[in-house]
CSV table of C-alpha atoms in Angstrom, one decimal:
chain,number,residue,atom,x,y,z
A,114,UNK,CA,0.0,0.0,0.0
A,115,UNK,CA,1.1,3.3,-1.3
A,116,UNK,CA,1.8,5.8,1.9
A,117,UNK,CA,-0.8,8.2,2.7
A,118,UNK,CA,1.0,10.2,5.1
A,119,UNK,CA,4.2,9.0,4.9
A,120,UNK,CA,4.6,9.7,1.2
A,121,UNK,CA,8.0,11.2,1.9
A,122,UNK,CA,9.3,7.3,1.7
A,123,UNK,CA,8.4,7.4,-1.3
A,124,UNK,CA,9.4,11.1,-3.1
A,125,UNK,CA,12.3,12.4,-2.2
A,126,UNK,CA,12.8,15.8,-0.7
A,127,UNK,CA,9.0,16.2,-0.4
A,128,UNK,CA,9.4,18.9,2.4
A,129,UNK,CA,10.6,20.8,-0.4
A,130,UNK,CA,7.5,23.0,-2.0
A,131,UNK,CA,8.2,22.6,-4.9
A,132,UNK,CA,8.3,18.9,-4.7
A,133,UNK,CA,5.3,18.6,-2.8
A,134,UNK,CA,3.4,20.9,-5.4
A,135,UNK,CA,4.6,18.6,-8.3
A,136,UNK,CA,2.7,15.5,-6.6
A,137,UNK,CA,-0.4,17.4,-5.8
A,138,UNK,CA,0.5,19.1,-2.5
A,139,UNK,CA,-2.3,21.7,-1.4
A,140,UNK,CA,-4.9,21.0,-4.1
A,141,UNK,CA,-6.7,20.0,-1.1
A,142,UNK,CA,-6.4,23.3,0.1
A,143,UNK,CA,-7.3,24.6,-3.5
A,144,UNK,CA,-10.7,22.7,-3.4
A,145,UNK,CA,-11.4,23.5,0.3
A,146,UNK,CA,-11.1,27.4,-1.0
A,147,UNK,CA,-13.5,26.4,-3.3
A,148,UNK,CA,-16.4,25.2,-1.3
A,149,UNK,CA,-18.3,26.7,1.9
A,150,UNK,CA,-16.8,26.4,5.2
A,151,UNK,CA,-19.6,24.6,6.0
A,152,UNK,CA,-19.3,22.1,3.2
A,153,UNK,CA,-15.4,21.6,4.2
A,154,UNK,CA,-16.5,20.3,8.2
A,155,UNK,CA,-19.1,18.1,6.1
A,156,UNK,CA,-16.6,16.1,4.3
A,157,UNK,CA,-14.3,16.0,7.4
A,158,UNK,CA,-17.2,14.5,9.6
A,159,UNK,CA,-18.2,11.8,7.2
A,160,UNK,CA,-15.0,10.8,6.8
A,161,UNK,CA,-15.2,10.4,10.7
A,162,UNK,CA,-11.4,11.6,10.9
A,163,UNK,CA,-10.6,10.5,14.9
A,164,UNK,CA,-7.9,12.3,16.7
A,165,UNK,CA,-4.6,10.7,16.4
A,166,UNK,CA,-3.1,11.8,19.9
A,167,UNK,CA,-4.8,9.9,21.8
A,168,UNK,CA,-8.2,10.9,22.6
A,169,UNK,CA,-9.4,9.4,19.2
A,170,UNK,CA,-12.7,12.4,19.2
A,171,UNK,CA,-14.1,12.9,15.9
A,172,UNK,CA,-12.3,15.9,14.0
A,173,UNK,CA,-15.0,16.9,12.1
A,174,UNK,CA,-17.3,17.4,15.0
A,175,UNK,CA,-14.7,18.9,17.0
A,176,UNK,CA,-14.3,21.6,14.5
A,177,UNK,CA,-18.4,21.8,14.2
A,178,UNK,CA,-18.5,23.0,17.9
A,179,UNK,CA,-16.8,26.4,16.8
A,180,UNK,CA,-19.5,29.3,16.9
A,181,UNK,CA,-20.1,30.7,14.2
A,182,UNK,CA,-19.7,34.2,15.2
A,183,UNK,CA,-17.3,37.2,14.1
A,184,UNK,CA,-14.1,37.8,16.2
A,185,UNK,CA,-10.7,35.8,16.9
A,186,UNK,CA,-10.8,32.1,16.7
A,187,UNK,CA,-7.6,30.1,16.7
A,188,UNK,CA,-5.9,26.5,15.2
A,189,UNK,CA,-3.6,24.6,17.3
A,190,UNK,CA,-1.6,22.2,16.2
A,191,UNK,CA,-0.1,19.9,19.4
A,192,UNK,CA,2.8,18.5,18.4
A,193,UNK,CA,4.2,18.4,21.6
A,194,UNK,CA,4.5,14.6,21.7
A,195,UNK,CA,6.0,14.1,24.9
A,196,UNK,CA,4.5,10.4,25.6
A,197,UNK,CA,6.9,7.8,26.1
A,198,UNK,CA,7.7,5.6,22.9
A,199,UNK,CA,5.8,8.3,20.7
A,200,UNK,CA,7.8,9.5,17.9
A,201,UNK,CA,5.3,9.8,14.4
A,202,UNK,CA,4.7,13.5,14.8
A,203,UNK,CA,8.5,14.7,14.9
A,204,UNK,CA,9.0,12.4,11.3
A,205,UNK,CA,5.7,14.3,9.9
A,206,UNK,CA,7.6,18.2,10.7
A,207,UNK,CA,10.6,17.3,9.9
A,208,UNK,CA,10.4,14.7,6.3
A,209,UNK,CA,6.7,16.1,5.4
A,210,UNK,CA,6.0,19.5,6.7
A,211,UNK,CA,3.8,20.5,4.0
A,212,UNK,CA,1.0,17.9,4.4
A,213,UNK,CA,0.4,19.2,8.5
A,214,UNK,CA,0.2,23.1,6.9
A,215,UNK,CA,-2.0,22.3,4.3
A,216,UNK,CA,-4.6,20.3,7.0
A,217,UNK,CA,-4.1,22.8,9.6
A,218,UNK,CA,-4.8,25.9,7.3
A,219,UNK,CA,-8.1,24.1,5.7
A,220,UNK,CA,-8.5,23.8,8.9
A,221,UNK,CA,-8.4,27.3,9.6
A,222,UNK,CA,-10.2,27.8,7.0
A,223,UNK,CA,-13.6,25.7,8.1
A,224,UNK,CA,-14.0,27.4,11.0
A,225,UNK,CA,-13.2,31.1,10.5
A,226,UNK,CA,-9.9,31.0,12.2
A,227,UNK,CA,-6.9,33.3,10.5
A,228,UNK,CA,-4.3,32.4,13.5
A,229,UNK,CA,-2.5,29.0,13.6
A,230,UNK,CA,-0.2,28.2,16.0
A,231,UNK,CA,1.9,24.9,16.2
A,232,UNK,CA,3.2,24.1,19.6
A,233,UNK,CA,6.4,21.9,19.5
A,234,UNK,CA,8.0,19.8,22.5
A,235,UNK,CA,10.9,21.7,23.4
A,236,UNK,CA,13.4,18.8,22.5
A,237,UNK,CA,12.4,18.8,18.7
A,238,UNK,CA,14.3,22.5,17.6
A,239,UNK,CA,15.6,20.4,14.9
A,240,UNK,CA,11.8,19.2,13.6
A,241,UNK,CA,10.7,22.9,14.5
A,242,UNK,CA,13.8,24.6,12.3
A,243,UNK,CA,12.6,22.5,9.4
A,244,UNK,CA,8.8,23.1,10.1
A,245,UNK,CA,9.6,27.1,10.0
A,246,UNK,CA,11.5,27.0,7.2
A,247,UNK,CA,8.4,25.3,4.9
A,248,UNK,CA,6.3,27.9,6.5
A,249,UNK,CA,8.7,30.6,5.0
A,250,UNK,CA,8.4,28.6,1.5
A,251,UNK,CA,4.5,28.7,2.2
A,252,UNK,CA,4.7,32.5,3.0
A,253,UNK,CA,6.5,33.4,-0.3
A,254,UNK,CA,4.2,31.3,-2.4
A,255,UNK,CA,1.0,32.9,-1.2
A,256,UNK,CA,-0.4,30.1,0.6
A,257,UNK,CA,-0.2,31.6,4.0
A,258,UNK,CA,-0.7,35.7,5.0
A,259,UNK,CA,-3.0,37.8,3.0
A,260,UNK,CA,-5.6,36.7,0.5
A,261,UNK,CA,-4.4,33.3,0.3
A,262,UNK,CA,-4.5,31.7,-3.3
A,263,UNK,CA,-6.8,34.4,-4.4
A,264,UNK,CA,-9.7,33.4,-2.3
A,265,UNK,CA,-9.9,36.7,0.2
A,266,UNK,CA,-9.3,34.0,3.0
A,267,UNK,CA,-6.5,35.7,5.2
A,268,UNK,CA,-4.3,33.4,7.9
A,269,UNK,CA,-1.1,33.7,9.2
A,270,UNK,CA,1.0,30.6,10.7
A,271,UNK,CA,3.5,30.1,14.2
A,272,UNK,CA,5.2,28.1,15.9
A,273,UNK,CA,6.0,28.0,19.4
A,274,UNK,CA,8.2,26.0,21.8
A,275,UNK,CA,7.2,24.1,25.1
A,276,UNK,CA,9.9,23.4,27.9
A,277,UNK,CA,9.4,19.9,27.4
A,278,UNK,CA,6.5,19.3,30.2
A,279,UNK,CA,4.9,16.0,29.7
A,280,UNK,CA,1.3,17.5,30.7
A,281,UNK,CA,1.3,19.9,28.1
A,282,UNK,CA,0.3,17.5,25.9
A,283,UNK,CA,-3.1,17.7,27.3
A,284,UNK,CA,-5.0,20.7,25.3
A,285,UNK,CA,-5.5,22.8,28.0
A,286,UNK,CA,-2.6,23.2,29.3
A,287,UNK,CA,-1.4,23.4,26.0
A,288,UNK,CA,-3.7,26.2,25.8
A,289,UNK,CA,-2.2,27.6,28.9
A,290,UNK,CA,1.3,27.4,28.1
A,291,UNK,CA,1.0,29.0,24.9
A,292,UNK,CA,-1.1,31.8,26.8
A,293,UNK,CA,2.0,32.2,28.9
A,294,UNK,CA,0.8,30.8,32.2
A,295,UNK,CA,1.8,28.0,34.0
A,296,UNK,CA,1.6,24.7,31.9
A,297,UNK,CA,-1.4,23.5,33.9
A,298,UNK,CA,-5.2,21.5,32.7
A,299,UNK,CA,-8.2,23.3,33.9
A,300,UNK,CA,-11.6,21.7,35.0
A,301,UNK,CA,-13.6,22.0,31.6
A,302,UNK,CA,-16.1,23.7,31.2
A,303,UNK,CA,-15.4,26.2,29.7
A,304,UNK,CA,-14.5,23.8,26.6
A,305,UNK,CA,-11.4,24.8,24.4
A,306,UNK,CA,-14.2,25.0,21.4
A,307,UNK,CA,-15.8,27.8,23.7
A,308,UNK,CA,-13.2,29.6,25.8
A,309,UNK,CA,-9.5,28.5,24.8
A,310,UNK,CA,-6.6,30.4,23.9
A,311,UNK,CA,-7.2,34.0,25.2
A,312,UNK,CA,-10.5,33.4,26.0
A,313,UNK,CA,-11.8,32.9,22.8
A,314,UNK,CA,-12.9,29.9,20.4
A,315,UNK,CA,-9.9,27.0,19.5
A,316,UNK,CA,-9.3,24.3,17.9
A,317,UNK,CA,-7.3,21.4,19.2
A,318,UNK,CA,-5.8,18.9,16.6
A,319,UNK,CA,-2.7,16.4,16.8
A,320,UNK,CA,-0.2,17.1,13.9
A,321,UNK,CA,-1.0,13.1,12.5
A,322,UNK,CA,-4.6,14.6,12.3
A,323,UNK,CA,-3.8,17.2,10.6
A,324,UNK,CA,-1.8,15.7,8.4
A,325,UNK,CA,-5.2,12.9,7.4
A,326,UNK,CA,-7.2,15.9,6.0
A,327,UNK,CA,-6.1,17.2,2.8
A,328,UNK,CA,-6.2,13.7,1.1
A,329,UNK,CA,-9.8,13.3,2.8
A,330,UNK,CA,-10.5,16.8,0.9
A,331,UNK,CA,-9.0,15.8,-2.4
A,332,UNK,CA,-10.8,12.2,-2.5
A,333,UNK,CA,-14.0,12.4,-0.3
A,334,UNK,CA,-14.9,10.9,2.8
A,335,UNK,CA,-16.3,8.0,1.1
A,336,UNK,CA,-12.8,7.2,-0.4
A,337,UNK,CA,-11.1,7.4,3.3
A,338,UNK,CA,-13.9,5.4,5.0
A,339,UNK,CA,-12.8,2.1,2.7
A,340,UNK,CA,-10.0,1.9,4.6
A,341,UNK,CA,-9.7,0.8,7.9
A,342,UNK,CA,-12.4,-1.1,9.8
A,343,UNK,CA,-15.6,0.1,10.8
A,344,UNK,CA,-15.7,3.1,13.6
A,345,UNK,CA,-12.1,3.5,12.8
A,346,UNK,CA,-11.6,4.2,9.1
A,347,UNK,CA,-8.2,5.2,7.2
A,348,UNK,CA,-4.5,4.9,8.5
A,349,UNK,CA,-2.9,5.1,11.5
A,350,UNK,CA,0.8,5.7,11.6
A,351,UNK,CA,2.0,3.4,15.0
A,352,UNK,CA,5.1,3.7,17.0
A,353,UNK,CA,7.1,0.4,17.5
A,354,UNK,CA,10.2,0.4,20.2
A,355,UNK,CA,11.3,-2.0,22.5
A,356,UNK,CA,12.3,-5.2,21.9
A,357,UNK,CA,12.0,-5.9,18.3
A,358,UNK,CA,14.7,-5.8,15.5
A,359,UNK,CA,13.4,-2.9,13.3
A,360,UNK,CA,11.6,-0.4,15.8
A,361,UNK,CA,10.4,2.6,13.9
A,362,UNK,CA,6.8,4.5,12.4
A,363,UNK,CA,4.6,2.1,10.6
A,364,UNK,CA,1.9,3.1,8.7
A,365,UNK,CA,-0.9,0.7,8.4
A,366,UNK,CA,-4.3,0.6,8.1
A,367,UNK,CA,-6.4,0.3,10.8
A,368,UNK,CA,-7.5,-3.4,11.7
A,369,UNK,CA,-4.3,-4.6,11.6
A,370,UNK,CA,-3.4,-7.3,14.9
A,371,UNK,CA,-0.8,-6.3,17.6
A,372,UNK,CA,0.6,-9.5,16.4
A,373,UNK,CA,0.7,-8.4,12.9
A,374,UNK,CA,2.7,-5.7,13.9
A,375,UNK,CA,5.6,-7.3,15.9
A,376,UNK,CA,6.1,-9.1,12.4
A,377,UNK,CA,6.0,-6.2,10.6
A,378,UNK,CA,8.9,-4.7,12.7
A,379,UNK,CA,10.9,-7.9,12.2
A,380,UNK,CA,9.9,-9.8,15.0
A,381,UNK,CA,11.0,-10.3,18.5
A,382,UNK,CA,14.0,-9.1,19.2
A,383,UNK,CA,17.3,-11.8,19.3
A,384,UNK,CA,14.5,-14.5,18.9
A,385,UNK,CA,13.3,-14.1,22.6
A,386,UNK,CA,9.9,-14.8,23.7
A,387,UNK,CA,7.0,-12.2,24.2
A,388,UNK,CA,6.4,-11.2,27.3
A,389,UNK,CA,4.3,-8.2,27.6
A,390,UNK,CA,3.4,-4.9,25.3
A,391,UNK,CA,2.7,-1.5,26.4
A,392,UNK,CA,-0.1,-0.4,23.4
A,393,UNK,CA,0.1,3.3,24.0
A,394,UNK,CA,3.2,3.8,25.9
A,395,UNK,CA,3.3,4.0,29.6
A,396,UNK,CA,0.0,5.4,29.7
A,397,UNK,CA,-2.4,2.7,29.1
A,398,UNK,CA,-2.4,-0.9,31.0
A,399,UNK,CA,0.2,-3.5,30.0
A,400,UNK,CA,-1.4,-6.6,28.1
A,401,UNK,CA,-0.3,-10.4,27.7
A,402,UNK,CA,0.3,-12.5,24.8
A,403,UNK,CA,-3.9,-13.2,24.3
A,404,UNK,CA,-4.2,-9.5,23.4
A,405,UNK,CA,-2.1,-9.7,20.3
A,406,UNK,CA,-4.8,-11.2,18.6
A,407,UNK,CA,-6.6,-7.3,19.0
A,408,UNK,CA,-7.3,-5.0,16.0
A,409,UNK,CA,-5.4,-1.7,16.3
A,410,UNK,CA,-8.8,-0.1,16.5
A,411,UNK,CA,-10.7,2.4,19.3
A,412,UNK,CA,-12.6,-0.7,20.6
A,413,UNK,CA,-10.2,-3.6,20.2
A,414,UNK,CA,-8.5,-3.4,23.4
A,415,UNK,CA,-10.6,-2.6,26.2
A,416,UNK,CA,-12.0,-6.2,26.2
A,417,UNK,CA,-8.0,-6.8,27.2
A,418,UNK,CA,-8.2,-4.2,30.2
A,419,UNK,CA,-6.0,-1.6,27.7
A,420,UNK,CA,-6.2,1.5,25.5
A,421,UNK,CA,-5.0,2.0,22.0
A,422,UNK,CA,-4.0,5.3,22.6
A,423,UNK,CA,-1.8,7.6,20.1
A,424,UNK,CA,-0.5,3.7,19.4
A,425,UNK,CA,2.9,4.2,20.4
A,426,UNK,CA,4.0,0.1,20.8
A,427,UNK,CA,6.7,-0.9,23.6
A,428,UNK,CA,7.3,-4.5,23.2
A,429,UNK,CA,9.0,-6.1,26.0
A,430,UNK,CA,10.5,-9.8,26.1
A,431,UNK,CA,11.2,-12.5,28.4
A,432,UNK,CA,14.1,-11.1,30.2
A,433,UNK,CA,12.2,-7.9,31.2
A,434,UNK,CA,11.8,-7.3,35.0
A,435,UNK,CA,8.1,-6.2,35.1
A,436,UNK,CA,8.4,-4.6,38.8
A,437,UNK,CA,11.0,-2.7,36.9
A,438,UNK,CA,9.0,-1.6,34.2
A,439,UNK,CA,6.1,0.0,36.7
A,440,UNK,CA,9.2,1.7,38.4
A,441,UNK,CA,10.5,3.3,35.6
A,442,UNK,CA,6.9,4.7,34.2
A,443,UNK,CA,5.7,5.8,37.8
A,444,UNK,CA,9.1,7.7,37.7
A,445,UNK,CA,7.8,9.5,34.8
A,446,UNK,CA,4.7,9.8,35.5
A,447,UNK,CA,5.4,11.7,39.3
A,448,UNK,CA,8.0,13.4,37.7
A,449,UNK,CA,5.7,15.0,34.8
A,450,UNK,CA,3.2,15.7,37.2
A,451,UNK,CA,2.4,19.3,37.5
A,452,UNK,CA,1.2,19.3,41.0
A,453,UNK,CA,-2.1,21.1,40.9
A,454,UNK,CA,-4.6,18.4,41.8
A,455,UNK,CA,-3.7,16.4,45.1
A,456,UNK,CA,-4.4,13.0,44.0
A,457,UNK,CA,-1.8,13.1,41.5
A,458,UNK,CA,0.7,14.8,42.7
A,459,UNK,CA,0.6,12.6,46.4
A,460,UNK,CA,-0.8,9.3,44.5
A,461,UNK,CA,2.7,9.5,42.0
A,462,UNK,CA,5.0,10.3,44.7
A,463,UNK,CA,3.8,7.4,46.8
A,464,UNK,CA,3.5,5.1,44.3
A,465,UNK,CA,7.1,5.7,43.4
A,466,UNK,CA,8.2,5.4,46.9
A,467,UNK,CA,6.8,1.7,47.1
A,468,UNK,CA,7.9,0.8,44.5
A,469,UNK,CA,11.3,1.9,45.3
A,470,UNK,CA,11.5,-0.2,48.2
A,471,UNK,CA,9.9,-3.1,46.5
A,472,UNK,CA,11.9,-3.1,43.3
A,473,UNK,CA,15.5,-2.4,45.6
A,474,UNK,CA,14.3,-5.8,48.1
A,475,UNK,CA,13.1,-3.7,51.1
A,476,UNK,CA,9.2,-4.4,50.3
A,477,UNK,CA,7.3,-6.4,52.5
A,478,UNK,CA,4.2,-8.0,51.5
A,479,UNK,CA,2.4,-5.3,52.8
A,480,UNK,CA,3.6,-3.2,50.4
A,481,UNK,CA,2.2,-4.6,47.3
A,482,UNK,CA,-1.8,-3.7,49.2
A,483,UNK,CA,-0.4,-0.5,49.8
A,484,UNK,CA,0.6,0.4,46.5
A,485,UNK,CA,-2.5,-1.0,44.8
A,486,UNK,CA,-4.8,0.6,47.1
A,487,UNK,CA,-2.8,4.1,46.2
A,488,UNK,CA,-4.0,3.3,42.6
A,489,UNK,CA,-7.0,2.4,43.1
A,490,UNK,CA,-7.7,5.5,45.2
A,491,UNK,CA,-6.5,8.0,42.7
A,492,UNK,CA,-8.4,6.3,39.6
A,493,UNK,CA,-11.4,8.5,39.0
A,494,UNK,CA,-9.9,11.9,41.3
A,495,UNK,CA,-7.7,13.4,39.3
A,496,UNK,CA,-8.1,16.6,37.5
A,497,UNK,CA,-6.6,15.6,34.1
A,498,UNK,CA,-5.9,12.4,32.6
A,499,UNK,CA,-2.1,12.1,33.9
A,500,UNK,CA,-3.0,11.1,37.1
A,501,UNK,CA,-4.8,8.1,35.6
A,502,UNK,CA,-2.5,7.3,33.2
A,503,UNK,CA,0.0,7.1,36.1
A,504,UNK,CA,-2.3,4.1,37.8
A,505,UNK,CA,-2.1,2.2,34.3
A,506,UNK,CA,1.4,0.3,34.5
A,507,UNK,CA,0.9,-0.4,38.5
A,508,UNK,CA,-2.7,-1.7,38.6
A,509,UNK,CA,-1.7,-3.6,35.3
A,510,UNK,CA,1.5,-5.4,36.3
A,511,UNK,CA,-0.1,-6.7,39.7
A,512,UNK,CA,-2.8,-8.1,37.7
A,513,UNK,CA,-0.2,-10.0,35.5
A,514,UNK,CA,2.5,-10.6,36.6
A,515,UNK,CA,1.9,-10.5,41.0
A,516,UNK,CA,4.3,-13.6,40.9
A,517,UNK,CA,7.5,-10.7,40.0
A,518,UNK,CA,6.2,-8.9,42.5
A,519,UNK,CA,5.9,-11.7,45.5
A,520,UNK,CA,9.1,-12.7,44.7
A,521,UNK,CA,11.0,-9.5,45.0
A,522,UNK,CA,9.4,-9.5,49.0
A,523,UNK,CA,10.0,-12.9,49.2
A,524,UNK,CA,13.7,-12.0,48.6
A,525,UNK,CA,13.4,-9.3,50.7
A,526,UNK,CA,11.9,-11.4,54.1
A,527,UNK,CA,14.9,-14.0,53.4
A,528,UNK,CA,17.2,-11.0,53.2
A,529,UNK,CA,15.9,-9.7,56.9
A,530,UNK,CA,16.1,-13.6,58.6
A,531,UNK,CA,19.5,-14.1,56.9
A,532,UNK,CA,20.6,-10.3,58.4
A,533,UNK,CA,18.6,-11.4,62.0
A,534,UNK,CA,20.6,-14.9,62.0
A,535,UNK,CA,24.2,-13.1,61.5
A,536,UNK,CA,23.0,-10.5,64.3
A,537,UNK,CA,22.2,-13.5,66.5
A,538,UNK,CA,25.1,-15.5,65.9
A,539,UNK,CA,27.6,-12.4,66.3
């Protein structure tokens, strides 16, 4: 299958303009221009374009909930990608630029917006340098700033720079730390679509969405929902790391198994055995070897206990020490907490202490209650999604793999008579 929106693989030096004009770059753009805002949500909506960070919310609707009143109203794109194994978005601004600022200006476009901002983690300057410099290319070609293309349609195009905060990834405080405040969510309401950046109307899209919506212009939402599987059409570009032998994007179409995959990215690793997978990095529940029969789809995991998420894939293998693995991502997870909402910032910290003394064979049986009870009290509390992302890979490796985790106290007790004997003895 011919790449859809990773056609760079295919032409070279497509984030050139001039190359990307020659194989029909922005003549979605050109036939947006062409129709009525109205008519370019349509064809969005019945392609039913779901939001590739994560959240999977239909585009076309999202962009429908904009009022349709006079005054500012803004497009962001949130390419802060800060989730752990997630990488598609920096290959999109840095080997195809032009196919995220053709999107995000029809975008723009569909709702009445004539501000687009593009908000980059703060570790991609490299992705960001090239992204700016196709914007330049855009600016001197008339396809951004005044009277774009001829139409009377007027919208100009930034980009800006995070610190590299994890939580920033969520829209509002996206929103927030674009607006110059503290990178922080709020309680919605007020909804982005109502009262986002500067109080005023905003769009919210990942830079993979963005990317999906001039070919869904040029060839109709028909065309895009004859890919895929039903109630999650087209193609979805998924991250694979860990242990296999050719980690990297793939882009596939939706449907796909989780085993399919692993083969895809040349199988396990050294020829070692599956052990676990992490669908959508350290934020959704670890699954087993029975889930890789799952469709990458929105609904083919939860009947596994997990999440598809932005579909960033970390395989892991026999040899990896799961109590280990929960370690690391609570590590993360309180790290990248911003601290505003209790539960999350007390729950993380916590969870990383017991599982410090577990993991380094100073946990007691005890400890293993304690630590699921901290999840299971902060599941359902917690302001933004962060704080139950953070529960995922504790709650998770108990379930599967409890045995790691009794033997690690086990070793522990044996540890504390063996230390008690040699006191007695001395």
């Amino acid at each position: 299958m011919a790449h859809i929106l990773l056609r760079h693989r295919e032409i070279p030096d497509l984030e050139k303009l001039d190359v990307y004009l020659a194989n029909g770059g922005y003549d979605g753009l050109k036939k947006a221009l062409s129709m009525s805002p109205e008519e370019v949500i349509s064809v969005v909506r019945s392609a039913n374009l779901r939001g590739r960070g994560g959240a999977g919310f239909p585009a076309g609707i999202k962009w429908g909930f904009i009022p349709k009143t006079d005054g500012p109203k803004y497009i962001l794109i949130n390419t802060d990608e800060s989730e752990t194994g997630t990488f598609k978005d920096r290959e999109l601004v840095e080997r195809n630029p032009h196919q995220v600022i053709e999107g995000a200006i029809i975008a723009a476009y569909a709702v009445g917006a004539e501000l687009i901002f593009n908000y980059f983690r703060g570790e991609y300057m490299d992705a960001g340098y090239a992204f700016e410099q196709a914007l330049r290319d855009c600016y001197a070609q008339g396809l951004l700033g005044q009277d774009i293309l001829g139409s009377g349609f007027c919208c100009d195009f930034y980009c800006h720079y995070g610190a590299g905060a994890y939580i920033c990834g969520e829209e509002t405080a996206l929103i927030n730390s674009l607006a110059g405040e503290l990178g922080q969510p709020w309680s919605k309401p007020p909804f982005p679509a109502v009262e986002g950046l500067y109080g005023k109307p905003t769009v919210v899209n990942n830079t993979e969405t963005m990317a999906n919506v001039p070919p869904i212009l040029v060839n109709g939402g028909e065309w895009y929902t004859s890919m895929g599987v039903e109630g999650s059409p087209g193609v979805k570009i998924v991250c694979m790391s860990g242990h296999v032998e050719k980690p990297g994007n793939y882009e596939v179409e939706w449907g796909v198994t989780y085993r399919e995959l692993i083969e895809m990215a040349g199988g396990m690793r050294g020829g070692r055995a599956f052990k676990a997978l992490l669908p959508s990095g350290g934020s959704g529940p670890v699954v087993t070897a029975e889930a890789l029969a799952a469709p990458l789809s929105y609904p083919g995991l939860p009947p596994y206990g997990s999440v598809m998420g932005s579909a960033s894939v970390i395989v892991m293998d026999e040899t990896t020490d799961m109590v280990w693995a929960a370690y690391k991502m609570i590590h993360f997870f309180r790290h990248e907490s911003c601290g505003k909402c209790t539960p999350c910032r007390e729950g993380t910290y916590w969870m990383e202490q017991v599982l410090d003394r577990i993991y380094h064979g100073r946990g007691t049986a005890a400890d293993i209650a304690v630590l699921e009870d901290v999840a299971t009290q902060m599941k359902g509390k917690c302001l933004c999604a962060l704080g139950e992302f953070a529960v995922s890979p504790v709650l998770s490796t108990i379930a599967h793999f409890l045995d790691e985790y009794k033997a690690k106290v086990s070793l522990s007790a044996k540890a504390e008579l063996i230390e008690e004997a040699v006191l007695a003895t001395a």
